[in-house]
Tab-separated table of C-alpha atoms in Angstrom:
chain	number	residue	atom	x	y	z
M	1	MET	CA	0.000	0.000	0.000
M	2	GLY	CA	2.803	2.392	0.943
M	3	ASP	CA	4.613	1.850	-2.341
M	4	ALA	CA	1.478	2.349	-4.401
M	5	GLY	CA	0.675	5.534	-2.513
M	6	GLY	CA	4.189	6.761	-3.090
M	7	ARG	CA	3.877	6.175	-6.812
M	8	ARG	CA	0.551	8.014	-6.925
M	9	GLY	CA	2.119	10.888	-5.044
M	10	LEU	CA	4.911	11.196	-7.578
M	11	SER	CA	2.417	11.110	-10.421
M	12	ASN	CA	0.108	13.696	-8.868
M	13	THR	CA	2.865	16.184	-8.077
M	14	GLY	CA	4.702	15.686	-11.355
M	15	LEU	CA	7.992	14.863	-9.626
M	16	ALA	CA	10.346	12.606	-11.509
M	17	PRO	CA	12.285	9.914	-9.627
M	18	LEU	CA	15.749	11.053	-8.566
M	19	ALA	CA	18.388	9.838	-11.027
M	20	LYS	CA	20.840	7.485	-9.304
M	21	TYR	CA	24.364	6.736	-10.494
M	22	LYS	CA	26.860	4.223	-9.179
M	23	LEU	CA	30.461	5.393	-8.774
M	24	VAL	CA	33.013	2.722	-7.884
M	25	PHE	CA	36.425	3.699	-6.469
M	26	LEU	CA	39.346	1.471	-7.407
M	27	GLY	CA	43.079	1.459	-6.765
M	28	ASP	CA	45.835	-0.038	-4.667
M	29	GLN	CA	45.749	-0.114	-0.887
M	30	SER	CA	46.425	3.195	0.928
M	31	VAL	CA	46.198	5.463	-2.141
M	32	GLY	CA	43.399	7.395	-0.414
M	33	LYS	CA	40.125	6.149	-1.928
M	34	THR	CA	38.295	6.234	1.396
M	35	SER	CA	39.791	9.609	2.277
M	36	ILE	CA	38.572	11.174	-0.974
M	37	ILE	CA	35.052	9.925	-0.312
M	38	THR	CA	35.173	11.055	3.321
M	39	ARG	CA	36.371	14.522	2.319
M	40	PHE	CA	33.542	14.830	-0.190
M	41	MET	CA	30.853	13.481	2.136
M	42	TYR	CA	31.822	15.155	5.411
M	43	ASP	CA	34.564	17.668	4.518
M	44	ASN	CA	36.799	15.829	6.954
M	45	PHE	CA	40.124	13.972	6.920
M	46	ASP	CA	40.922	11.116	9.286
M	47	ARG	CA	44.658	10.970	10.009
M	48	HIS	CA	44.340	7.471	11.470
M	49	TYR	CA	44.549	5.069	8.543
M	50	GLN	CA	42.254	2.056	8.531
M	51	ALA	CA	42.174	-0.270	5.547
M	52	THR	CA	38.781	-0.835	3.926
M	53	ILE	CA	37.553	-4.380	4.496
M	54	GLY	CA	35.668	-5.631	1.451
M	55	ILE	CA	33.290	-2.941	0.159
M	56	ASP	CA	31.806	0.174	1.787
M	57	PHE	CA	28.835	2.141	0.483
M	58	LEU	CA	27.742	5.769	0.907
M	59	SER	CA	25.423	8.046	-1.059
M	60	LYS	CA	25.019	11.784	-1.513
M	61	THR	CA	22.677	14.050	-3.446
M	62	MET	CA	24.268	16.633	-5.740
M	63	TYR	CA	22.386	19.689	-6.933
M	64	LEU	CA	23.542	20.674	-10.397
M	65	GLU	CA	22.454	23.631	-12.491
M	66	ASP	CA	20.128	21.570	-14.671
M	67	ARG	CA	19.156	18.640	-12.438
M	68	THR	CA	19.586	16.789	-9.168
M	69	VAL	CA	21.385	13.439	-8.995
M	70	ARG	CA	22.018	10.839	-6.336
M	71	LEU	CA	25.573	9.518	-6.310
M	72	GLN	CA	26.076	6.047	-4.877
M	73	LEU	CA	29.730	5.784	-3.839
M	74	TRP	CA	31.212	2.295	-3.608
M	75	ASP	CA	34.560	2.194	-1.822
M	76	THR	CA	36.515	-0.963	-2.638
M	77	ALA	CA	39.407	-2.536	-0.760
M	78	GLY	CA	42.781	-2.371	-2.478
M	79	GLN	CA	44.225	-5.537	-0.954
M	80	GLU	CA	44.814	-8.442	-3.295
M	81	ARG	CA	42.698	-10.816	-1.196
M	82	PHE	CA	39.561	-8.795	-2.078
M	83	ARG	CA	40.188	-8.583	-5.823
M	84	SER	CA	37.751	-11.397	-6.601
M	85	LEU	CA	34.872	-9.338	-5.128
M	86	ILE	CA	35.413	-6.229	-7.206
M	87	PRO	CA	34.226	-7.243	-10.735
M	88	SER	CA	30.671	-7.727	-9.500
M	89	TYR	CA	30.640	-4.149	-8.178
M	90	ILE	CA	32.081	-2.734	-11.392
M	91	ARG	CA	29.486	-4.511	-13.506
M	92	ASP	CA	26.618	-1.994	-13.223
M	93	SER	CA	28.622	1.147	-12.481
M	94	SER	CA	28.216	4.453	-14.321
M	95	VAL	CA	31.630	5.791	-13.283
M	96	ALA	CA	34.902	4.146	-12.251
M	97	VAL	CA	37.348	6.338	-10.330
M	98	VAL	CA	40.840	4.811	-10.490
M	99	VAL	CA	43.026	6.367	-7.789
M	100	TYR	CA	46.809	6.364	-7.391
M	101	ASP	CA	49.246	8.032	-5.005
M	102	VAL	CA	51.417	10.662	-6.754
M	103	SER	CA	54.260	9.685	-4.412
M	104	SER	CA	54.057	5.996	-5.392
M	105	ARG	CA	55.212	4.869	-8.820
M	106	VAL	CA	53.926	1.347	-8.123
M	107	SER	CA	50.361	2.538	-7.483
M	108	PHE	CA	50.452	4.551	-10.719
M	109	ASN	CA	51.692	1.578	-12.748
M	110	ASP	CA	48.982	-0.584	-11.216
M	111	THR	CA	46.233	1.720	-12.509
M	112	SER	CA	46.579	-0.066	-15.862
M	113	LYS	CA	45.274	-3.327	-14.418
M	114	TRP	CA	42.406	-1.518	-12.649
M	115	VAL	CA	41.382	0.140	-15.917
M	116	GLU	CA	41.593	-3.251	-17.647
M	117	ASP	CA	39.261	-4.706	-15.009
M	118	VAL	CA	36.734	-1.950	-15.689
M	119	ARG	CA	36.927	-2.368	-19.463
M	120	ALA	CA	36.507	-6.138	-19.099
M	121	GLU	CA	33.232	-5.676	-17.210
M	122	ARG	CA	31.805	-2.513	-18.792
M	123	GLY	CA	33.530	-2.050	-22.134
M	124	ASN	CA	33.097	1.575	-23.183
M	125	ASP	CA	29.761	1.992	-21.384
M	126	VAL	CA	31.354	3.682	-18.393
M	127	VAL	CA	33.131	6.913	-17.527
M	128	ILE	CA	36.633	6.254	-16.159
M	129	CYS	CA	38.537	8.953	-14.307
M	130	LEU	CA	42.210	8.634	-13.372
M	131	VAL	CA	42.884	10.488	-10.100
M	132	GLY	CA	46.282	11.296	-8.604
M	133	ASN	CA	45.880	11.821	-4.839
M	134	LYS	CA	48.205	13.221	-2.126
M	135	THR	CA	49.410	16.335	-3.931
M	136	ASP	CA	49.898	17.865	-0.451
M	137	LEU	CA	53.091	15.829	-0.065
M	138	GLY	CA	54.883	18.265	-2.358
M	139	ASN	CA	57.118	17.949	-5.398
M	140	ASP	CA	60.049	16.597	-3.401
M	141	LYS	CA	58.072	13.393	-2.691
M	142	ARG	CA	56.428	13.082	-6.081
M	143	GLN	CA	57.210	10.048	-8.196
M	144	VAL	CA	54.556	10.733	-10.837
M	145	SER	CA	54.330	14.144	-12.510
M	146	THR	CA	51.059	15.816	-13.449
M	147	GLU	CA	52.110	15.651	-17.097
M	148	GLU	CA	52.667	11.901	-16.916
M	149	GLY	CA	49.227	11.374	-15.408
M	150	GLU	CA	47.660	13.517	-18.115
M	151	GLU	CA	49.492	11.581	-20.826
M	152	ARG	CA	48.322	8.238	-19.444
M	153	ALA	CA	44.730	9.469	-19.284
M	154	LYS	CA	44.861	10.858	-22.818
M	155	LYS	CA	46.386	7.643	-24.155
M	156	ASP	CA	43.721	5.450	-22.537
M	157	GLY	CA	40.769	7.803	-23.162
M	158	LEU	CA	40.196	8.649	-19.499
M	159	MET	CA	39.290	11.766	-17.582
M	160	PHE	CA	42.038	13.052	-15.295
M	161	MET	CA	42.443	15.087	-12.141
M	162	GLU	CA	44.850	15.464	-9.235
M	163	CYS	CA	43.653	16.160	-5.724
M	164	SER	CA	44.526	16.067	-2.034
M	165	ALA	CA	41.994	14.476	0.281
M	166	LYS	CA	44.068	15.656	3.234
M	167	ALA	CA	44.098	19.326	2.249
M	168	GLY	CA	40.692	19.246	0.549
M	169	TYR	CA	42.199	20.390	-2.738
M	170	ASN	CA	40.129	19.634	-5.883
M	171	VAL	CA	37.902	17.015	-4.206
M	172	LYS	CA	34.605	18.831	-4.773
M	173	SER	CA	35.866	19.782	-8.227
M	174	LEU	CA	36.430	16.103	-8.962
M	175	PHE	CA	32.852	15.124	-8.111
M	176	ARG	CA	31.383	18.058	-9.994
M	177	LYS	CA	33.406	17.078	-13.046
M	178	LEU	CA	32.253	13.474	-12.757
M	179	ALA	CA	28.651	14.651	-12.451
M	180	THR	CA	28.910	16.590	-15.730
M	181	ALA	CA	30.014	13.391	-17.468
M	182	LEU	CA	27.042	11.311	-16.292
M	183	PRO	CA	24.414	10.197	-18.818
M	184	GLY	CA	21.841	12.924	-19.376
M	185	SER	CA	24.054	15.780	-18.196
M	186	ALA	CA	24.126	19.107	-19.994
M	187	ASP	CA	27.783	18.546	-20.949
M	188	PRO	CA	28.287	14.779	-21.195
M	189	LYS	CA	31.354	14.851	-23.456
M	190	ALA	CA	34.157	15.090	-20.954
M	191	GLY	CA	37.504	15.093	-22.695
M	192	ALA	CA	40.218	12.606	-21.870
M	193	ASN	CA	42.244	15.379	-20.286
M	194	GLY	CA	39.371	16.119	-17.931
M	195	LYS	CA	38.712	19.613	-19.288
M	196	VAL	CA	34.937	19.740	-19.191
M	197	GLY	CA	32.350	22.426	-18.660
M	198	VAL	CA	31.469	22.654	-14.966
M	199	PRO	CA	28.038	24.071	-14.064
M	200	LYS	CA	27.896	26.912	-11.610
M	201	ALA	CA	26.747	26.045	-8.132
M	202	GLY	CA	23.276	26.956	-7.054
M	203	GLY	CA	19.716	25.936	-7.662
M	204	GLY	CA	19.698	23.273	-4.943
M	205	PRO	CA	18.980	23.315	-1.224
M	206	SER	CA	21.484	25.031	1.012
M	207	GLY	CA	22.716	21.693	2.341
M	208	SER	CA	24.345	20.753	-0.959
M	209	ASN	CA	27.810	21.822	0.249
M	210	LEU	CA	28.777	22.704	-3.309
M	211	ILE	CA	30.812	25.685	-4.442
M	212	ASP	CA	31.711	27.472	-7.662
M	213	ILE	CA	34.564	25.554	-9.225
M	214	LYS	CA	37.773	26.785	-10.809
M	215	LEU	CA	40.044	23.978	-11.938
M	216	SER	CA	43.752	24.713	-11.611
M	217	ALA	CA	47.106	22.981	-11.336
M	218	ALA	CA	48.056	21.599	-7.939
M	219	PRO	CA	50.254	23.865	-5.796
M	220	ALA	CA	53.734	22.466	-5.168
M	221	ASN	CA	53.053	21.957	-1.465
M	222	LEU	CA	49.684	22.529	0.129
M	223	ASP	CA	50.893	22.124	3.664
M	224	GLU	CA	54.074	21.279	5.504
M	225	ALA	CA	52.877	18.023	6.993
M	226	ASN	CA	55.262	15.097	6.690
M	227	SER	CA	52.597	12.496	7.297
M	228	CYS	CA	50.720	10.547	4.647
M	229	GLY	CA	48.161	12.533	2.663
M	230	CYS	CA	45.741	9.659	2.250
């Protein structure tokens, strides 16, 4: 009865069901997948690292200029022992976010196998974004340059962005850019280099926690912390 009433209510008021999109986060252990999600969801960074066990799930509504979408964020474990679980979560995803640590050459090299996993399950019916995290560690600790990340993304037909979950740099920009690439968006053709049109904030409830976005290159060192910028 409750479901039927709910459907009648939607019909009577003319409200369309909220569009839902699944975003799956992939990458090696400790590259900062959970920290990126936590920064986006709660604008917070937990300095005490805890490895994700299996799969975690969170969701958030985003208010864009032309529509409202519900993002379902699936946080996957990077440990090898959980790899067998991940294909089933990739299978019906709209977006795959492949994360690496800019201070870890190994994690960057491993992004190739994560992208291959996504292509094996979804072919070209998915948006893939390559994300270099931990830019706060500074150029002296970098092992992967911005240019190299951009080249890899361009070569493989991926979107690209660098961010710092620890400092909060470019995290909201990342999700806004992903939202513009979702099916049905006003600007769905996001280029491989990640240079897409980003709608201005506004039009949604005040709790959206979204801001006007200006994409820019990462500063050399966002803070002087010596600890991990997961």
